[in-house]
């Protein structure tokens, strides 16, 4: 187990086995279309409430939590024994997401390879190597900043020993509520099964009451916030 010393008081049920590209739907019984629609509606309501709360964070709070997240990520990578030459996959934060820009810079400066999403046509799950904020550009309207350099295919995330995923909320079983594109759920099918998949949220979005979970939802193994990080019990 790894954690930064935080007590989670966790008695949640265990995450389901992680799906793979060959077996993306581990659940035996497929839910009905109506059940899926209700589940999507429930997720959308939660997303709206969390985005509304995030929209009230001012620049100072966002910058300060981004710096705190960097400290937590550096402590986590040290605990996992990651260093120069290892690969970490992360995301380029935007709007009021838990900020990652100082983290990306710090990991890059420490000699790690840092992969970030590149969407490509039809929101393809490609990855680019982060080489500094100056190399990031808005390659298509409405999308997060992306590296200008070469785009690597979806399997590139298989190199990562740590994958930091954006999330709006995470429950104690590792269910992650994302933006709603299913990008990370599909991308994580290519992660190394031994990689640590960690969702990044603000403190008040962690330990969320049980989130709606669809068969395609890939659970995370751990949670990182501006103040701590911890492994979920079954990971
Ligand atoms: N920072 C960050 N990067 C990420 C994700 C994320 O949640 N956060 N993703 C997580 O999966 C993937 C991208 N997911 C996306 C999901 C939806 C839209 C989208 O709807 N864009 C709208 C404009 C929305 C806006 O401006 O706010 C559009 O294209 O019209 C874009 C990217 C990969 N990169
Ligand atoms: N492995 C998959 N195969 C097919 N469709 C998928 C897969 N994963 C997600 N989807 C589809 O993507 C859509 C959005 O999924 P979901 O609401 O779980 O996104 P999210 O986890 O919030 O977002 P993200 O993963 O981008 O952060 C759903 O309609 C879902 O059916």
Coordinates of C-alpha atoms and ligand atoms in Angstrom, one line a residue:
X1 CA 0.0 0.0 0.0
X2 CA 1.2 3.5 -0.6
X3 CA -0.3 6.7 0.9
X4 CA 0.8 10.0 2.2
X5 CA -0.4 9.3 5.7
X6 CA -4.1 10.2 5.2
X7 CA -6.7 8.1 6.9
X8 CA -9.6 7.3 4.5
X9 CA -11.8 5.2 6.7
X10 CA -12.6 3.1 3.8
X11 CA -15.0 0.2 3.8
X12 CA -16.1 0.4 0.2
X13 CA -16.7 -2.6 -2.1
X14 CA -13.8 -3.7 -4.3
X15 CA -13.2 -2.3 -7.8
X16 CA -14.1 -4.8 -10.6
X17 CA -11.2 -6.3 -12.5
X18 CA -9.7 -3.9 -15.0
X19 CA -11.0 -4.3 -18.5
X20 CA -8.5 -4.9 -21.4
X21 CA -8.9 -4.2 -25.2
X22 CA -9.9 -7.8 -25.7
X23 CA -12.4 -7.8 -22.7
X24 CA -13.6 -4.3 -22.3
X25 CA -16.8 -5.2 -20.5
X26 CA -16.1 -7.3 -17.5
X27 CA -19.6 -7.2 -16.1
X28 CA -21.5 -10.4 -16.9
X29 CA -24.9 -8.8 -17.4
X30 CA -25.2 -5.8 -19.7
X31 CA -27.5 -3.1 -18.3
X32 CA -30.6 -2.2 -20.3
X33 CA -30.6 0.9 -22.5
X34 CA -33.0 2.6 -20.1
X35 CA -30.7 1.9 -17.1
X36 CA -27.7 3.3 -19.1
X37 CA -29.7 6.4 -20.0
X38 CA -30.6 7.0 -16.3
X39 CA -27.0 6.4 -15.3
X40 CA -25.8 9.0 -17.9
X41 CA -28.3 11.5 -16.6
X42 CA -27.2 10.9 -13.1
X43 CA -23.6 11.5 -14.1
X44 CA -24.5 14.7 -16.0
X45 CA -26.3 16.1 -12.9
X46 CA -23.2 15.4 -10.8
X47 CA -20.9 16.9 -13.4
X48 CA -23.0 20.1 -13.6
X49 CA -22.9 20.5 -9.8
X50 CA -19.1 19.9 -9.5
X51 CA -18.3 22.2 -12.5
X52 CA -20.4 24.9 -10.9
X53 CA -18.5 24.6 -7.6
X54 CA -15.2 24.6 -9.5
X55 CA -16.2 27.8 -11.4
X56 CA -16.1 29.7 -8.1
X57 CA -12.4 29.1 -7.6
X58 CA -10.4 32.2 -8.3
X59 CA -7.0 32.4 -10.0
X60 CA -5.1 32.6 -6.8
X61 CA -6.8 29.4 -5.4
X62 CA -6.2 27.6 -8.7
X63 CA -2.5 28.5 -8.9
X64 CA -2.0 27.6 -5.2
X65 CA -3.6 24.2 -5.6
X66 CA -1.6 23.5 -8.8
X67 CA 1.6 24.1 -6.8
X68 CA 0.3 21.9 -4.0
X69 CA -0.5 19.1 -6.5
X70 CA 3.0 19.3 -7.8
X71 CA 4.4 18.6 -4.3
X72 CA 2.0 15.7 -3.9
X73 CA 2.9 14.2 -7.3
X74 CA 6.7 14.6 -6.6
X75 CA 6.2 12.8 -3.2
X76 CA 4.2 10.1 -5.0
X77 CA 6.7 9.5 -7.7
X78 CA 9.5 9.4 -5.1
X79 CA 7.5 6.7 -3.1
X80 CA 6.9 4.7 -6.3
X81 CA 10.7 5.0 -7.1
X82 CA 10.1 6.8 -10.4
X83 CA 12.9 8.9 -11.7
X84 CA 14.8 10.0 -14.9
X85 CA 13.9 7.8 -17.8
X86 CA 10.6 6.6 -16.4
X87 CA 7.3 7.6 -18.1
X88 CA 4.4 9.3 -16.4
X89 CA 1.2 10.0 -18.3
X90 CA -0.8 13.1 -17.2
X91 CA -3.1 15.7 -18.6
X92 CA -2.8 19.4 -19.5
X93 CA -5.3 21.0 -17.1
X94 CA -7.7 23.7 -18.3
X95 CA -10.3 26.0 -16.8
X96 CA -10.8 25.1 -13.1
X97 CA -9.5 21.5 -13.3
X98 CA -6.9 20.5 -10.7
X99 CA -3.9 22.3 -12.2
X100 CA -1.1 20.2 -13.7
X101 CA 1.2 22.7 -15.5
X102 CA 3.8 23.1 -12.7
X103 CA 3.6 19.3 -12.3
X104 CA 4.3 18.7 -15.9
X105 CA 7.3 21.1 -15.8
X106 CA 8.7 19.5 -12.6
X107 CA 8.4 16.0 -13.9
X108 CA 10.0 17.0 -17.2
X109 CA 12.8 18.9 -15.4
X110 CA 13.5 15.7 -13.3
X111 CA 14.1 13.8 -16.6
X112 CA 11.0 11.8 -16.7
X113 CA 9.2 11.3 -20.0
X114 CA 5.8 13.0 -19.6
X115 CA 3.0 12.0 -22.0
X116 CA -0.2 14.1 -22.4
X117 CA -3.3 13.5 -24.4
X118 CA -3.4 14.4 -28.1
X119 CA -7.0 14.1 -29.4
X120 CA -6.6 13.9 -33.2
X121 CA -9.6 13.3 -35.5
X122 CA -12.6 11.8 -33.8
X123 CA -11.1 12.4 -30.4
X124 CA -8.5 9.6 -31.0
X125 CA -6.6 8.5 -27.9
X126 CA -3.1 9.6 -29.0
X127 CA -0.3 10.9 -26.8
X128 CA 2.3 13.6 -27.2
X129 CA 5.6 14.1 -25.2
X130 CA 5.5 17.2 -23.0
X131 CA 8.7 19.2 -23.5
X132 CA 7.7 22.5 -21.9
X133 CA 4.7 24.9 -21.8
X134 CA 6.0 26.8 -24.7
X135 CA 5.5 23.8 -26.9
X136 CA 1.8 23.5 -26.1
X137 CA -0.8 24.9 -28.5
X138 CA -4.5 24.8 -29.0
X139 CA -4.6 22.5 -32.0
X140 CA -8.4 22.5 -32.2
X141 CA -11.1 24.7 -30.7
X142 CA -12.6 23.5 -27.4
X143 CA -9.8 21.1 -26.7
X144 CA -7.1 21.2 -24.0
X145 CA -3.7 22.4 -25.1
X146 CA -1.6 19.8 -26.8
X147 CA 2.1 19.4 -27.7
X148 CA 2.9 20.5 -31.2
X149 CA 5.4 17.6 -31.8
X150 CA 4.8 14.1 -33.0
X151 CA 1.6 12.3 -32.0
X152 CA 2.1 8.8 -30.7
X153 CA -0.6 6.1 -31.0
X154 CA -2.9 5.0 -28.2
X155 CA -0.6 2.2 -27.1
X156 CA 2.1 4.8 -26.0
X157 CA 0.4 5.0 -22.6
X158 CA 1.6 1.4 -22.0
X159 CA 5.0 2.9 -21.2
X160 CA 3.7 4.9 -18.3
X161 CA 4.3 3.5 -14.7
X162 CA 2.0 6.2 -13.3
X163 CA -1.1 7.6 -15.1
X164 CA -2.6 10.8 -13.6
X165 CA -6.2 11.1 -14.8
X166 CA -8.4 14.1 -14.7
X167 CA -11.7 13.6 -12.7
X168 CA -14.6 15.5 -11.3
X169 CA -15.1 13.1 -8.5
X170 CA -13.9 9.7 -7.3
X171 CA -15.5 7.3 -4.9
X172 CA -13.8 4.8 -2.5
X173 CA -14.2 2.0 -5.0
X174 CA -12.2 3.9 -7.5
X175 CA -15.1 4.9 -9.8
X176 CA -14.1 8.1 -11.6
X177 CA -16.5 10.7 -12.9
X178 CA -14.8 12.3 -15.9
X179 CA -15.8 15.0 -18.4
X180 CA -18.0 12.6 -20.2
X181 CA -16.2 11.9 -23.5
X182 CA -15.1 8.4 -22.4
X183 CA -11.6 9.4 -23.6
X184 CA -9.8 8.1 -20.5
X185 CA -12.0 5.0 -20.2
X186 CA -10.9 4.0 -23.7
X187 CA -7.3 5.2 -23.2
X188 CA -6.8 3.2 -20.0
X189 CA -7.5 0.0 -21.8
X190 CA -3.9 0.4 -23.2
X191 CA -2.3 1.0 -19.8
X192 CA 0.2 -1.5 -18.4
X193 CA -1.8 -3.6 -15.9
X194 CA 1.1 -2.9 -13.4
X195 CA 0.8 0.9 -13.9
X196 CA -0.6 3.0 -11.0
X197 CA -3.7 4.8 -12.3
X198 CA -4.4 7.7 -10.1
X199 CA -7.3 10.2 -10.4
X200 CA -6.6 13.8 -9.5
X201 CA -9.4 15.8 -7.8
X202 CA -9.8 18.6 -5.2
X203 CA -10.2 17.3 -1.6
X204 CA -13.9 17.8 -1.5
X205 CA -14.4 15.7 -4.6
X206 CA -12.5 12.6 -3.2
X207 CA -14.3 10.0 -1.0
X208 CA -17.5 10.8 -3.0
X209 CA -20.6 8.7 -2.1
X210 CA -20.8 5.8 -4.5
X211 CA -20.8 7.1 -8.1
X212 CA -22.9 5.7 -10.9
X213 CA -20.8 3.1 -12.6
X214 CA -21.2 1.8 -16.2
X215 CA -19.6 -1.4 -17.5
X216 CA -17.0 0.6 -19.5
X217 CA -15.9 2.7 -16.5
X218 CA -12.3 1.8 -15.7
X219 CA -11.6 2.2 -11.9
X220 CA -8.6 4.1 -10.7
X221 CA -6.1 2.6 -8.2
X222 CA -5.5 5.7 -6.2
X223 CA -6.5 9.3 -5.6
X224 CA -4.3 12.4 -5.4
X225 CA -5.5 15.8 -4.1
X226 CA -3.7 19.1 -3.3
X227 CA -3.2 17.8 0.3
X228 CA -2.6 14.1 0.0
X229 CA -2.6 10.9 -2.0
X230 CA -3.6 7.3 -1.2
X231 CA -4.1 3.9 -2.7
X232 CA -7.6 2.5 -2.8
X233 CA -8.0 -0.7 -0.7
X234 CA -8.4 -3.2 -3.5
X235 CA -5.8 -1.8 -5.9
Ligands
LIG1 N1 -7.3 18.6 -19.3 C1 -8.0 17.6 -19.8 N2 -7.5 16.9 -20.9 C2 -8.2 15.9 -21.4 C3 -9.4 15.4 -20.8 C4 -9.8 16.1 -19.6 O1 -10.9 15.7 -19.0 N3 -9.1 17.1 -19.2 N4 -10.0 14.3 -21.3 C5 -10.9 13.5 -20.6 O2 -11.5 12.7 -21.2 C6 -9.7 14.1 -22.7 C7 -10.4 15.1 -23.7 N5 -11.8 15.2 -23.4 C8 -12.6 16.1 -23.9 C9 -13.9 16.0 -23.7 C10 -14.8 16.9 -24.2 C11 -14.4 18.0 -24.9 C12 -15.4 18.9 -25.4 O3 -16.6 18.7 -25.3 N6 -15.0 20.1 -26.0 C13 -16.0 21.0 -26.5 C14 -15.7 22.4 -25.9 C15 -15.8 22.4 -24.4 C16 -15.3 23.6 -23.7 O4 -14.8 24.6 -24.4 O5 -15.4 23.7 -22.5 C17 -15.9 21.0 -28.0 O6 -15.0 20.4 -28.5 O7 -16.9 21.5 -28.6 C18 -13.0 18.1 -25.2 C19 -12.1 17.2 -24.7 C20 -8.2 14.1 -22.9 N7 -7.7 15.3 -22.5
LIG2 N1 -14.4 1.4 -23.7 C1 -15.4 2.0 -24.3 N2 -16.0 1.5 -25.4 C2 -17.0 2.1 -25.9 N3 -17.6 3.3 -25.5 C3 -17.1 3.8 -24.4 C4 -16.0 3.2 -23.7 N4 -15.7 4.0 -22.7 C5 -16.6 5.0 -22.7 N5 -17.4 4.9 -23.7 C6 -18.5 5.8 -24.0 O1 -18.1 7.1 -23.8 C7 -19.2 7.9 -23.2 C8 -18.8 8.7 -22.0 O2 -18.4 7.8 -21.0 P1 -18.4 8.3 -19.5 O3 -19.6 9.1 -19.1 O4 -18.0 7.2 -18.6 O5 -17.1 9.3 -19.6 P2 -16.1 9.8 -18.5 O6 -15.5 8.7 -17.8 O7 -16.9 10.7 -17.6 O8 -15.1 10.7 -19.3 P3 -13.5 10.5 -19.6 O9 -13.2 9.0 -19.6 O10 -13.4 11.1 -20.9 O11 -12.9 11.3 -18.5 C9 -20.3 6.9 -22.9 O12 -21.4 7.1 -23.8 C10 -19.7 5.6 -23.1 O13 -20.6 4.7 -23.7

